[in-house]
Every structure is written in structure tokens, then in C-alpha cells.
Coordinates of C-alpha atoms and ligand atoms in Angstrom, one line a residue:
X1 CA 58.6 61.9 47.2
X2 CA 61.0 62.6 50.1
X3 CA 60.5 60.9 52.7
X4 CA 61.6 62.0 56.3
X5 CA 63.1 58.5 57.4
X6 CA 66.7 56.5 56.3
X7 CA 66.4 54.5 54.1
X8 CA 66.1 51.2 55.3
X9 CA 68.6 48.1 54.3
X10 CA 68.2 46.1 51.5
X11 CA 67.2 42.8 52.3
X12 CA 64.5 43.5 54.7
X13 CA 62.9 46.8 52.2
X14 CA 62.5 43.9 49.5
X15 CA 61.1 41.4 51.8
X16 CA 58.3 43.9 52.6
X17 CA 58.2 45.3 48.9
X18 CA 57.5 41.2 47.9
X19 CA 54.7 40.8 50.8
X20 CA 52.8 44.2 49.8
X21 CA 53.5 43.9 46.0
X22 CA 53.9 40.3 45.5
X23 CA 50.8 39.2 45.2
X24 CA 48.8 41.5 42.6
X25 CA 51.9 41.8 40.7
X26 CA 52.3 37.9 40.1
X27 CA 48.2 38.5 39.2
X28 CA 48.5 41.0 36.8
X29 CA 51.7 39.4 34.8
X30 CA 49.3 36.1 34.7
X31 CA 46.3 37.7 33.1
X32 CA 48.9 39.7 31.0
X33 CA 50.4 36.5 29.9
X34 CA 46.5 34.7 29.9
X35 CA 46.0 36.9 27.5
X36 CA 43.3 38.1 29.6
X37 CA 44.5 42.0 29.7
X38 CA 46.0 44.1 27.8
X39 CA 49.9 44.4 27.6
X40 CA 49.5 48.0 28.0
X41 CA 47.4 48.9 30.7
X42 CA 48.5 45.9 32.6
X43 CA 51.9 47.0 32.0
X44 CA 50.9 50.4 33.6
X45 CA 48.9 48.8 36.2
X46 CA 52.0 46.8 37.1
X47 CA 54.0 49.9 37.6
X48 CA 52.0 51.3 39.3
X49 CA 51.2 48.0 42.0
X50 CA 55.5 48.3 42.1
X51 CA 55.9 52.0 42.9
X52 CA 53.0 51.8 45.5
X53 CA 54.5 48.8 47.3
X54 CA 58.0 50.2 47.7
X55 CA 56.7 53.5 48.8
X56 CA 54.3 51.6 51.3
X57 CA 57.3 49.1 52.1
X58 CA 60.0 52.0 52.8
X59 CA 57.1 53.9 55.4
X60 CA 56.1 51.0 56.9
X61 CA 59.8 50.2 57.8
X62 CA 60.6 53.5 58.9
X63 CA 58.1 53.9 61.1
X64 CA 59.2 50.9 62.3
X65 CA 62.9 51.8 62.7
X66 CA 61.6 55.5 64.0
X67 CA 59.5 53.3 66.8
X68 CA 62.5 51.0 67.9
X69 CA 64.7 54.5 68.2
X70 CA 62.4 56.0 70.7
X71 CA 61.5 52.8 72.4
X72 CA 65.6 52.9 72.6
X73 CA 65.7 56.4 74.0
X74 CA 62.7 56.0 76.3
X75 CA 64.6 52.8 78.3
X76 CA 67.3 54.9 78.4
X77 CA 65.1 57.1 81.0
X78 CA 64.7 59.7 77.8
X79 CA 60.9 60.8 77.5
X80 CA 60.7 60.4 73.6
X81 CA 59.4 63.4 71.8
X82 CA 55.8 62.9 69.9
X83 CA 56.1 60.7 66.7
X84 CA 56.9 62.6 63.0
X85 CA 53.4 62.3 61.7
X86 CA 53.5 58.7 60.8
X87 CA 52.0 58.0 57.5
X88 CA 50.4 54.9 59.0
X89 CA 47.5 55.5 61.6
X90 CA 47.9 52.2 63.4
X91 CA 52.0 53.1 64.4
X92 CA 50.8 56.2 65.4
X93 CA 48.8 54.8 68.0
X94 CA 51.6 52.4 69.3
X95 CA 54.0 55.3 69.5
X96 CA 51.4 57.6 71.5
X97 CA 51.4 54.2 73.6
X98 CA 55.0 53.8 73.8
X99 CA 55.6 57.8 74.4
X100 CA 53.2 57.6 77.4
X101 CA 54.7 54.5 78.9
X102 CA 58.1 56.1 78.6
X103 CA 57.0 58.7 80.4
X104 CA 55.2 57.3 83.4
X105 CA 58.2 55.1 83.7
X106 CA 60.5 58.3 83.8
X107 CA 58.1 60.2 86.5
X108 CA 58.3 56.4 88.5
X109 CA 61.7 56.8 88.5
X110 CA 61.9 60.2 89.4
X111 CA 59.9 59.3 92.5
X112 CA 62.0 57.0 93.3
X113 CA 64.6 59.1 93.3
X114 CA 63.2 61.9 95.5
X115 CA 62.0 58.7 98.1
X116 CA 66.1 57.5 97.7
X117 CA 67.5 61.6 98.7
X118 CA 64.8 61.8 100.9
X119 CA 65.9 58.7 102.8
X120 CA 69.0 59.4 102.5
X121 CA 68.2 63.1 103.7
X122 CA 66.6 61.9 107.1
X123 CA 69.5 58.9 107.7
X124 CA 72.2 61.6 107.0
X125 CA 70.6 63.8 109.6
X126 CA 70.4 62.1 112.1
X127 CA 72.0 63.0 115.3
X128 CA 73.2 59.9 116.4
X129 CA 76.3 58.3 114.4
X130 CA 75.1 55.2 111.8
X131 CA 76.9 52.5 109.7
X132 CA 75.8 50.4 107.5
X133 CA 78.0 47.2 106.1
X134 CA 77.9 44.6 103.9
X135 CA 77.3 41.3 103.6
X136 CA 81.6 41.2 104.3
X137 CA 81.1 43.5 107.5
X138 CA 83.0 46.2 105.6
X139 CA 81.5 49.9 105.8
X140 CA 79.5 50.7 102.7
X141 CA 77.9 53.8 104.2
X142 CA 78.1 56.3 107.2
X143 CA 75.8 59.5 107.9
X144 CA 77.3 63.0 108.3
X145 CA 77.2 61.9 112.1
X146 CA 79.4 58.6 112.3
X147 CA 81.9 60.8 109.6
X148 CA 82.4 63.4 112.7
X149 CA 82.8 60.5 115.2
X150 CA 85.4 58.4 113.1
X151 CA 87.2 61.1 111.3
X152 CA 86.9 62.1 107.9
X153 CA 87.4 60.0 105.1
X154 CA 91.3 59.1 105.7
X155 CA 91.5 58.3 108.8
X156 CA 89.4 55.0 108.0
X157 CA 91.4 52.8 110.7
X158 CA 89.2 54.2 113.0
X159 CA 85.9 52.3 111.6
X160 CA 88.2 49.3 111.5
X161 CA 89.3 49.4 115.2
X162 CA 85.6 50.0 116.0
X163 CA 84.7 46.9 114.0
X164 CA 87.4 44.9 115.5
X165 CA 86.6 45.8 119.0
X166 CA 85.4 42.2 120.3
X167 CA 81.9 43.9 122.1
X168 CA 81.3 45.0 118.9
X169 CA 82.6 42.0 116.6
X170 CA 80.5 40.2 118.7
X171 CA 77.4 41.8 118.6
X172 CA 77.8 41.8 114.7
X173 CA 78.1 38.0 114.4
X174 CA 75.2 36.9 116.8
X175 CA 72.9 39.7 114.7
X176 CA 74.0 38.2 111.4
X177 CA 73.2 34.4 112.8
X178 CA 70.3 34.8 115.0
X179 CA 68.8 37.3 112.6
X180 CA 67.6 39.9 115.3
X181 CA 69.1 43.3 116.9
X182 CA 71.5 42.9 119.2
X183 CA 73.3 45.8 121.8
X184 CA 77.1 45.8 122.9
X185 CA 78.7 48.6 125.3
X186 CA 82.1 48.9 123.8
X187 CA 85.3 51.6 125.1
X188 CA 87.4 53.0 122.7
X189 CA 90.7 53.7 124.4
X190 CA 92.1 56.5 121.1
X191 CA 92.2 59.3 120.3
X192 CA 90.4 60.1 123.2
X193 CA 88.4 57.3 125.6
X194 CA 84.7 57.2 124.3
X195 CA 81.9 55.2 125.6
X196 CA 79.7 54.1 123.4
X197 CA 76.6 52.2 123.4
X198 CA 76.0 50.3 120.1
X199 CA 72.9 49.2 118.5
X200 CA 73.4 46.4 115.7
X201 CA 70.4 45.8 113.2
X202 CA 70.3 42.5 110.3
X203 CA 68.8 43.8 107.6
X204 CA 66.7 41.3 105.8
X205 CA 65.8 41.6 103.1
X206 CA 69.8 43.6 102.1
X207 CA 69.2 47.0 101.0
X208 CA 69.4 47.9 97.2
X209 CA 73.2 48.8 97.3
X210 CA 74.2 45.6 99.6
X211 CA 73.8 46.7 102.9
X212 CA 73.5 43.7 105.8
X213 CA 73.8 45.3 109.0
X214 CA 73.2 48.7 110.4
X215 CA 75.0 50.0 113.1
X216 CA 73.9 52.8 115.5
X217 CA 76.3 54.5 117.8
X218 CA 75.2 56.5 120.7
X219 CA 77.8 58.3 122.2
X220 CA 77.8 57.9 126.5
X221 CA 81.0 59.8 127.2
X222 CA 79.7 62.5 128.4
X223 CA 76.7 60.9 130.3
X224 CA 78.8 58.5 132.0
X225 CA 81.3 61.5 132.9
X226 CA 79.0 63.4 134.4
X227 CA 77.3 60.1 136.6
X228 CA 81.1 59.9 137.3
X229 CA 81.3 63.4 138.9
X230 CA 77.8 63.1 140.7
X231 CA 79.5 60.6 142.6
X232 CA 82.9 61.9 142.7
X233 CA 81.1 64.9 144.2
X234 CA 79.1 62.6 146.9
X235 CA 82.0 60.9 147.6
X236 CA 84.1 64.5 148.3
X237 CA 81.3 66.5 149.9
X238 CA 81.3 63.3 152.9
X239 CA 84.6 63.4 152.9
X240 CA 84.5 67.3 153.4
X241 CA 81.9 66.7 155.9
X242 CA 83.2 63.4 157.8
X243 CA 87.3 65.5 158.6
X244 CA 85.4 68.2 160.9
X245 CA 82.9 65.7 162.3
X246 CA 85.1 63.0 163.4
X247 CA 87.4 65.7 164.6
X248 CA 84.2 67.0 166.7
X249 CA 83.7 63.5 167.8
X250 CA 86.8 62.9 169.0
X251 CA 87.3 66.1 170.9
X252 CA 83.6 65.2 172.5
X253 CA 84.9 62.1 173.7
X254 CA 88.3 64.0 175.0
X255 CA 86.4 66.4 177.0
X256 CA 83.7 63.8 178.4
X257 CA 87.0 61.3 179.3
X258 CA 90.4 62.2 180.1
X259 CA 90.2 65.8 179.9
X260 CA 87.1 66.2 182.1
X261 CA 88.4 67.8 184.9
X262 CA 90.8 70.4 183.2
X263 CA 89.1 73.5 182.3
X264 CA 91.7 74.8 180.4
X265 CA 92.1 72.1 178.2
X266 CA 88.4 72.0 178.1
X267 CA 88.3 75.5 176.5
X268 CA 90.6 75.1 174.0
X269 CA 88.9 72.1 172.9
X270 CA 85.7 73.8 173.0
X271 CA 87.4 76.4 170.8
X272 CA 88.3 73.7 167.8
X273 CA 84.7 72.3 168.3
X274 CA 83.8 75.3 167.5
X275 CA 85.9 76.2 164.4
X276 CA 85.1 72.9 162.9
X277 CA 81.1 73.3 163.2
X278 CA 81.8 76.3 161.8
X279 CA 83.5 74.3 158.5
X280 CA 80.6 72.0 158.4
X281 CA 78.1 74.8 158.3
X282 CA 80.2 76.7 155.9
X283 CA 80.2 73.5 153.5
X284 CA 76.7 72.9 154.1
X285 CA 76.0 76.5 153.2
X286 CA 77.7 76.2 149.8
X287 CA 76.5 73.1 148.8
X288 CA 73.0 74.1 149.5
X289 CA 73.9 77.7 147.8
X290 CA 75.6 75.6 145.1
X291 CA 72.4 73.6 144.1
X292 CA 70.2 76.6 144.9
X293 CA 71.9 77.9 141.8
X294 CA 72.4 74.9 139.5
X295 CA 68.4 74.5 139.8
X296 CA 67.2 78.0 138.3
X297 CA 70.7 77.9 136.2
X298 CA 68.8 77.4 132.5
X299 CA 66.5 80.8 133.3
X300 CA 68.0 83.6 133.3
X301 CA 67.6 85.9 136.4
X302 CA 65.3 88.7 136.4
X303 CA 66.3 92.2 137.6
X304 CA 69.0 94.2 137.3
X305 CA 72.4 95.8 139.4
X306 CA 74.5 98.5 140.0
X307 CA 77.7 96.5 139.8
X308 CA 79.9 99.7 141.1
X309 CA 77.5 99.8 144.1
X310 CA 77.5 96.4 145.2
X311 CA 81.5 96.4 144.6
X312 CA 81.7 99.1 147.0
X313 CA 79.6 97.4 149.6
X314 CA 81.2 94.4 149.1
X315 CA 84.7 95.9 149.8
X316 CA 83.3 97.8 152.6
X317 CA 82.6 94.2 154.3
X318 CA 86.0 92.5 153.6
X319 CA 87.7 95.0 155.7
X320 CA 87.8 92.7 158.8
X321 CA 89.7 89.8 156.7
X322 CA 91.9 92.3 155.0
X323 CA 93.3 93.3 157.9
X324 CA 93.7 89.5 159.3
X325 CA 96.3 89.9 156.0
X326 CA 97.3 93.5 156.6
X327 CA 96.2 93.8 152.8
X328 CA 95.2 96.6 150.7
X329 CA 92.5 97.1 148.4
X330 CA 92.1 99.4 145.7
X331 CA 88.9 100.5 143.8
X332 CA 88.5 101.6 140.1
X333 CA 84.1 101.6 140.0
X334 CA 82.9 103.2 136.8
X335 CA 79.0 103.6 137.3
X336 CA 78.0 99.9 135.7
X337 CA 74.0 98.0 135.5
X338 CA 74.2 94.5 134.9
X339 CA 71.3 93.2 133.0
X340 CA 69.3 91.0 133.8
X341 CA 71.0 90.3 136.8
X342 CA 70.4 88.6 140.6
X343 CA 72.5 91.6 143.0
X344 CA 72.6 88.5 145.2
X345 CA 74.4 86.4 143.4
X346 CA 76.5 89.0 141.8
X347 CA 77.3 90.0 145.5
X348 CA 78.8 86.4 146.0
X349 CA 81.1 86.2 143.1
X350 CA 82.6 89.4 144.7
X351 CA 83.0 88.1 147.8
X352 CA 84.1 84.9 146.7
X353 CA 86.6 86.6 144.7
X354 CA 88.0 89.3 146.8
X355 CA 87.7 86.3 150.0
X356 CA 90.4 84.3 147.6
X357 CA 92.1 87.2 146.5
X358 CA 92.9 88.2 150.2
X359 CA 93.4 84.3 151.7
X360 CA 95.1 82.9 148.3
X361 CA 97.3 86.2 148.2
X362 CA 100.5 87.6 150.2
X363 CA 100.4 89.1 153.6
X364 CA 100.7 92.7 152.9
X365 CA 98.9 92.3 149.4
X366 CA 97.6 94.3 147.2
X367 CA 94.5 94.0 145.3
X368 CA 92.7 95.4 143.3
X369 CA 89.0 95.5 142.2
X370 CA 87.7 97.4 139.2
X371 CA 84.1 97.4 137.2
X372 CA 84.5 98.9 133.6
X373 CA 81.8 99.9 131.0
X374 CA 82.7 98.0 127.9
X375 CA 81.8 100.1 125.0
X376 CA 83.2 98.8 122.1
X377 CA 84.1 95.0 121.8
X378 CA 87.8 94.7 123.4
X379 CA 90.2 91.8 123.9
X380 CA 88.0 89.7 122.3
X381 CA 84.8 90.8 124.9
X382 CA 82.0 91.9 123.4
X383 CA 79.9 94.9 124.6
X384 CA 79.3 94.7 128.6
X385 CA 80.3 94.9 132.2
X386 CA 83.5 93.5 133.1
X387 CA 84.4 93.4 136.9
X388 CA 88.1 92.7 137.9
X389 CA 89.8 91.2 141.0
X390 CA 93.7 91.6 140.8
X391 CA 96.2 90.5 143.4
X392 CA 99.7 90.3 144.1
X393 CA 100.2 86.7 145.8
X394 CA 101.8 83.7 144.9
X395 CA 99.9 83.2 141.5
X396 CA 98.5 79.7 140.0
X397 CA 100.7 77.4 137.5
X398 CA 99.1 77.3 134.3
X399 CA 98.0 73.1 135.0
X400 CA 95.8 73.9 137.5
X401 CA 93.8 76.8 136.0
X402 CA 91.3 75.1 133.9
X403 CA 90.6 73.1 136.8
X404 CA 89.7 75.8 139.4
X405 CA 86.2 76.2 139.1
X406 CA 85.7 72.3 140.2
X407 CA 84.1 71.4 143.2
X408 CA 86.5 71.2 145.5
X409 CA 89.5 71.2 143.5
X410 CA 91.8 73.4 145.7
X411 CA 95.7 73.8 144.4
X412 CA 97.6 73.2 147.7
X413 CA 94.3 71.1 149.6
X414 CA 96.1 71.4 153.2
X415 CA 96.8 75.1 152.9
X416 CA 93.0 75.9 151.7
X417 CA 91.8 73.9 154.3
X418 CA 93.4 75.5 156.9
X419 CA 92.8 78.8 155.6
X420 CA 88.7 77.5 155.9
X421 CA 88.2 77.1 152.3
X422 CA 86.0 74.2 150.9
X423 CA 87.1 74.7 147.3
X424 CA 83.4 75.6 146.2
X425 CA 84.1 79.3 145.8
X426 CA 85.2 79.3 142.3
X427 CA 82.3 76.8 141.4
X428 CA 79.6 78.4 142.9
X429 CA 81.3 81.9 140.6
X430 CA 81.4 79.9 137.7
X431 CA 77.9 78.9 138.0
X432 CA 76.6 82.2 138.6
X433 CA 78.5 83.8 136.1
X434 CA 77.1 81.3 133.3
X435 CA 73.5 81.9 135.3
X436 CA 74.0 85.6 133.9
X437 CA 74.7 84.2 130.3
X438 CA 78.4 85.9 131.2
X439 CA 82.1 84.9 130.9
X440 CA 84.9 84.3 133.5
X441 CA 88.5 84.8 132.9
X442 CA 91.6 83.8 134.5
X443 CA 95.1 84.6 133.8
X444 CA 97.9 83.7 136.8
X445 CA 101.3 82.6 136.4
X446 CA 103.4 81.6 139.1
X447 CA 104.6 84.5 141.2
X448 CA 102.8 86.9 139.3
X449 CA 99.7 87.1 140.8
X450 CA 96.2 86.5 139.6
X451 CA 93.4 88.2 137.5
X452 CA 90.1 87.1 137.7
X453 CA 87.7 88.7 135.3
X454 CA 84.2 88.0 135.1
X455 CA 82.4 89.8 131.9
X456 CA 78.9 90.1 131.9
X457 CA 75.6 91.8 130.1
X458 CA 75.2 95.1 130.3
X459 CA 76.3 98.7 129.9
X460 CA 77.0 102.3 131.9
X461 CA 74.7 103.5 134.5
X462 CA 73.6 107.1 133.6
X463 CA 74.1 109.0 137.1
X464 CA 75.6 107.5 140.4
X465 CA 74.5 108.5 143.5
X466 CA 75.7 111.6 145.0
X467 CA 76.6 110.7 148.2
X468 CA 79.4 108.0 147.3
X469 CA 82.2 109.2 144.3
X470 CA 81.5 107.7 141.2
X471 CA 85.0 106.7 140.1
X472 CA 87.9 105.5 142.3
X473 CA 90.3 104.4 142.7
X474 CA 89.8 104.8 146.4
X475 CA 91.5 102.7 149.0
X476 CA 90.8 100.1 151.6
X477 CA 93.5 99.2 153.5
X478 CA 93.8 96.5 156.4
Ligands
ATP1 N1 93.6 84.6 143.9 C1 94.1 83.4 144.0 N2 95.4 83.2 144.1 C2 96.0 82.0 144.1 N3 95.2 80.8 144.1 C3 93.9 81.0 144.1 C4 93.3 82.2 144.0 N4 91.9 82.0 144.0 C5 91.7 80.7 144.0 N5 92.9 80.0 144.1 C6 93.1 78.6 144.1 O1 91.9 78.0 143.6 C7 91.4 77.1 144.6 C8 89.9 77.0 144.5 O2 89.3 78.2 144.9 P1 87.9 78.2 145.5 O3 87.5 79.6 145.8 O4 87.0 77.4 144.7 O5 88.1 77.3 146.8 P2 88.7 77.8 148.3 O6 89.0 79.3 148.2 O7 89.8 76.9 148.6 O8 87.5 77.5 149.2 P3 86.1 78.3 149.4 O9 85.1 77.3 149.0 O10 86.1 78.7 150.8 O11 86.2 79.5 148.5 C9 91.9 77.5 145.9 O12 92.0 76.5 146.8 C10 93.3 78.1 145.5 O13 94.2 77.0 145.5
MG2 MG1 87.5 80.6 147.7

């Protein structure tokens, strides 16, 4: 008979050949030699007792050796496939048994498996940078998060200042010896000055793969920045405000004192009192207009306006500064609705615009104002409205321009002053024109004038009015 398993070594096949067939063999050659059977049939029966016991040895050892192999394969994290129909109904049972361990063991491990990603999903999610180290303080592992913050792998110096930062050294050593979470504020000066707020955790017991400590960055740059600026901008707005009062003040006391009997000083005192109130009302009206608009800044305005119309209007009004400059002003208005829009608000960032255009330009300017229908995406503007304030004045060096739109950042401070400007105008625009979810643009070099362009949501108006033209360009002048 062929049997479906190897055959097995020597030594051990006759071992089990002697323990099945041993015993009646060593029976049967006694009675043989008793003379108690016949040589014959005891001869056969002898045989016979032989061949059985082989045979039964050989199964019995390769279901054996088939057994070990799959318990093999099964610790290998290999579910084993059923037993070859075992010729012995007690193996079969063990290697059911064994087949079923092996494979609750493999659906344990897959579990843990999924539990390992899915920690591993939630920690390398997180938003906030984390480290963990080992029992040597030296990184093991960092989420998608702390990889951003330090740099890709490669630029691992950066983890090693961190680490080496004394705060943060620190906190590390008093977590490991007093076995509880500690906290360390902690400045790092490159690339770029962070401030960052540390959390450091023991772990105990270690995690599977070694890890001692977890560290948890929280990045306070641009929280502290902006705390900086909301006192910066405290500080600067009674600054603003304390120049014209103390000037006030002091011409009060002038006019109550020495100059008390001379009416003609008098009135030319009472004429500074005046221009300065006038400043302090001015500032107080920007700073309240200012907030006014940071506070609904996050929803987006409601109606919609004829940006050609309230371009004309506003032009219309600037004529009594334009000729303070003896400056022209041309118009280019193609019929324009911005949507959703505030027309207040839209009406300031013209006249803030054409104000600076006018008081920031030459005497004897000229400046321009356009509204366009974008219909097609251009220069890098999508779809929209795009409103345009050209002039020909002194023009802005190229430093300064990403800082115009800050609260009071003015190029040439004395000059803006004395022209009665705060240097809220281009903040107060910039707030508005982010209010209408739109885009401002500025190009100036140095004596070639300035372009402000504001792009913003929405498209051409189908008629205009009959009573004004539709398209300009018409002119203003002063
Ligand atoms: N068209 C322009 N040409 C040259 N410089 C300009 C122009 N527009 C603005 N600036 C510069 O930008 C600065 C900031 O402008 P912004 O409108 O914010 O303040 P301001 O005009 O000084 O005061 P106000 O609050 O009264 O508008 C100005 O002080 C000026 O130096
Ligand atoms: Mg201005």
C-alpha cells in the first residue's frame, strides 16, 4: 500500500515496529518453539503480526511527523490546512484541535494588528506634533505632525536641538525621575523663532517597541504673535491718540495763560485745536469702523452692488481733495454686481483707495480708477469683478509693500501724519476685501507709481442705467 506520508527514519520506525509487534511476535515464536502451534500457521500468523505492525508503525509516525509540520506552520502565523485523512481517529482529533487553535491564534493576532494601525492611525493624526523616545531619550517615533514641524527625515538635527534645549532637557529628566508629566515653554531661535509649549509624558509600563517618554508639542507662535500685536496695537492706537491730545492740552493751557489776551493768536490756536480734534475723531472713527468689521468678518455679507455705480459716486465726492492736489482722475466703469456684497463697505475701500491715491500721489497726478468684468480666469484671477486704482506718484519700494495693510504702518510716518492719515486705511481695505471672500493686489516700485487692485465675487451687470454712460473713461479733474 502507498502511503501518502515520508517515510520515516530508521531507528525510531523500528522502535515503534518492536512496541506494536514485539510482543505477540515474541508469543507466537514461543508457542512455535513450545511446540504448542503449528510451524506453519504460526509461521503465517507471524507474518502477518510483522506486516501489520510496520504498516501501523509507519502511520502512526507519519501522522505524527504530519502533526509536528502543521503545528510548525501554524506558529509560524500559517492557519494549517485540514489533516490528510489520518488513518488513526485519535490524531485526527488532535489535529482538528491543533488546526483550530492555530487559527484563533491567527484571528488574535490579526486583531491585534488592526488595534496596532489603528493606534497608530489616531497618533499619526493628530494635529498637534508628538515624539516618542526611548529609554536613551533618543527619538524612536514621530507622527505625520512633529515630521512637518522638524523637517523631514534628514534634517534630524532639528529633533536633537529640540532635545538639547535645556527647558526641554529638563522637563525630560524630572518626568523620567519623579515618574509624572511635566510642562516646559521652550523658544527655538532656527530656522524661524517658534514658541512652543511642551508636554512631557513617562510612560510606565514602556511601550511594546521601547518607548519611555512621549512628547507633545503645541505650537504658540502664532498665538503669542498675535497677543503681541493686540498690544502692539493698544500701545499705537494711545500713541495715535495721546500726539493730538497733548497737543490740545497744551494749546488749552496757551490760550487760558499767556496768550489770553491776543485774539489773534487765540484764533490760530483755536484753528490747530480744531485740526487735531478732528485727527482724534478721525482715528476714533476707524478704529471703531475697523472693529465694526473684524466682528462680522467670518460671515459673509449679504446683498449685492453695482460696483461701476458706486465708483462713479465715489469719484464724484473726491472732487474737493483732488483739487487740493490739482489731480486728475480718469474713469474706465464697465457695468459690474459684486456678489454678495456690503455697498458700504465696498464704498470705503474706494475711498480709501482713491483718498491715498490723491494724498500718497504727485501734485498734478493722475489717476486712474477702472471696474472690469472678469470673464475668463486672467493673470492668475479667477472669474470676477476687479476694481483698479492707478496713480502716478512717488511709488512704494518693494520692503514696505507686504507691510501696508498693517495698522498703522505708514512708509514715511511724519509725511502721513501731516497729510491726516492714521495708517488704518489700507487695513480697514484689507479687512473688507477678505470680508467679501476677495483678493487685494499691489504692485508699486519706486517712481513708478502704484496699482492697487482689489478682485472680488462677481460678474457683469446686464443693463446700466440710462441716465449715466455705461463705459468711460470719463474725466474728473481738480
Ligand atoms: N497710492 C499710494 N502711493 C504711495 N504710497 C502709498 C499709497 N497708498 C498708501 N501708501 C503708503 O501706505 C501707507 C499706509 O496707507 P494707509 O491708507 O493704510 O494709511 P494712511 O493713508 O497713512 O492713513 P489713513 O488711515 O488716513 O488712510 C501710507 O502711509 C503710505 O505711506
Ligand atoms: Mg490711507
Amino acid at each position: 500500500m502507498r502511503l501518502p506520508w515520508p517515510r520515516p527514519p530508521w531507528a525510531p520506525f523500528l522502535r515503534a515496529s518492536l512496541l506494536i509487534g514485539g510482543v505477540p511476535s515474541l508469543a507466537l515464536l514461543l508457542l512455535m518453539l513450545l511446540g504448542y502451534a503449528d510451524p506453519g500457521p504460526a509461521a503465517l500468523a507471524l507474518l502477518l503480526v510483522v506486516t501489520a505492525s510496520t504498516t501501523l508503525a509507519r502511520i502512526w509516525l507519519g501522522t505524527l511527523a504530519q502533526l509536528a509540520a502543521d503545528l510548525r506552520h501554524a506558529a509560524e502565523g500559517a492557519v494549517p490546512s485540514l489533516p490528510r485523512v489520518p488513518l488513526l481517529p485519535s490524531a485526527a482529533l488532535v489535529a482538528e484541535a491543533a488546526a483550530r487553535l492555530a487559527r484563533s491564534l491567527a484571528e488574535r493576532e490579526a486583531l491585534v494588528e488592526r488595534l496596532r494601525r489603528a493606534d497608530s492611525a489616531i497618533v499619526e493624526a493628530l494635529p498637534d506634533p508628538l515624539l516618542v523616545l526611548g529609554a536613551d531619550r533618543s527619538p524612536l517615533r514621530a507622527n505625520a505632525a512633529a515630521r512637518r514641524f522638524f523637517g523631514e527625515a534628514g534634517d534630524a538635527a532639528d529633533t536633537a536641538a529640540f532635545l538639547r534645549h535645556p527647558g526641554i532637557a529638563g522637563a525630560v529628566d524630572r518626568a523620567l525621575a519623579e515618574r509624572a508629566p511635566q510642562t516646559a515653554e521652550a523658544v527655538l531661535p532656527v530656522p524661524v523663532a517658534r514658541d512652543l509649549s511642551t508636554h512631557v509624558i513617562p510612560l510606565d509600563p514602556p511601550l511594546a517597541d521601547g518607548g519611555r517618554l512621549l512628547i507633545v508639542l503645541a505650537d504658540r507662535t502664532q498665538a503669542r504673535a498675535a497677543e503681541r500685536m493686540r498690544a502692539d496695537f493698544v500701545a499705537n492706537a494711545s500713541h495715535e491718540l495721546r500726539t493730538p491730545l497733548s497737543s490740545i492740552i497744551g494749546f488749552v493751557e496757551t490760550l487760558r495763560g499767556p496768550a489770553a489776551g491776543d485774539p489773534e493768536a487765540g484764533a490760530r490756536f483755536l484753528g490747530i485745536i480744531a485740526e487735531q480734534a478732528e485727527r482724534m475723531r478721525r482715528l476714533i472713527e476707524d478704529l471703531l469702523g475697523l472693529s465694526r468689521i473684524e466682528m462680522t468678518e467670518h460671515q459673509a455679507p449679504g446683498g449685492e452692488a453695482r460696483l461701476d455705480e458706486l465708483a462713479r459716486a465715489e469719484a464724484a465726492a473726491m472732487a474737493p481733495i483732488l483739487a487740493t492736489r490739482n489731480a486728475s482722475l480718469a474713469l474706465d466703469l464697465s457695468p459690474a454686481i459684486v456678489t454678495p456684497a456690503d455697498p458700504g463697505q465696498l464704498a470705503q475701500v474706494l475711498r480709501n483707495l482713491l483718498e491715498n491715491a490723491v494724498r500718497h500721489g504727485r501734485e498734478r497726478g493722475q489717476i486712474g480708477l477702472s471696474v472690469a468684468v472678469l470673464a475668463a480666469p486672467r493673470d492668475g484671477l479667477a472669474p470676477g469683478v476687479l476694481l483698479r486704482v492707478t496713480d502716478d506718484g512717488p511709488g512704494i519700494a518693494r520692503e514696505h509693500i507686504p507691510r501696508l495693510t498693517e495698522r498703522f504702518y505708514r512708509v514715511d510716518a511724519g509725511r502721513s501724519r501731516a497729510a491726516g492719515g492714521t495708517g488704518l486705511g489700507l487695513a480697514i481695505v484689507k479687512h473688507i476685501v477678505s470680508h467679501h471672500r476677495g483678493q487685494l493686489l499691489i504692485d508699486s516700485a519706486p517712481g513708478e507709481g502704484t496699482t492697487f487692485r482689489v478682485w472680488l465675487p462677481g460678474h457683469a451687470a446686464s443693463s446700466s442705467p440710462a441716465a449715466q454712460p455705461a463705459v468711460g473713461p470719463a474725466t474728473l479733474s481738480g
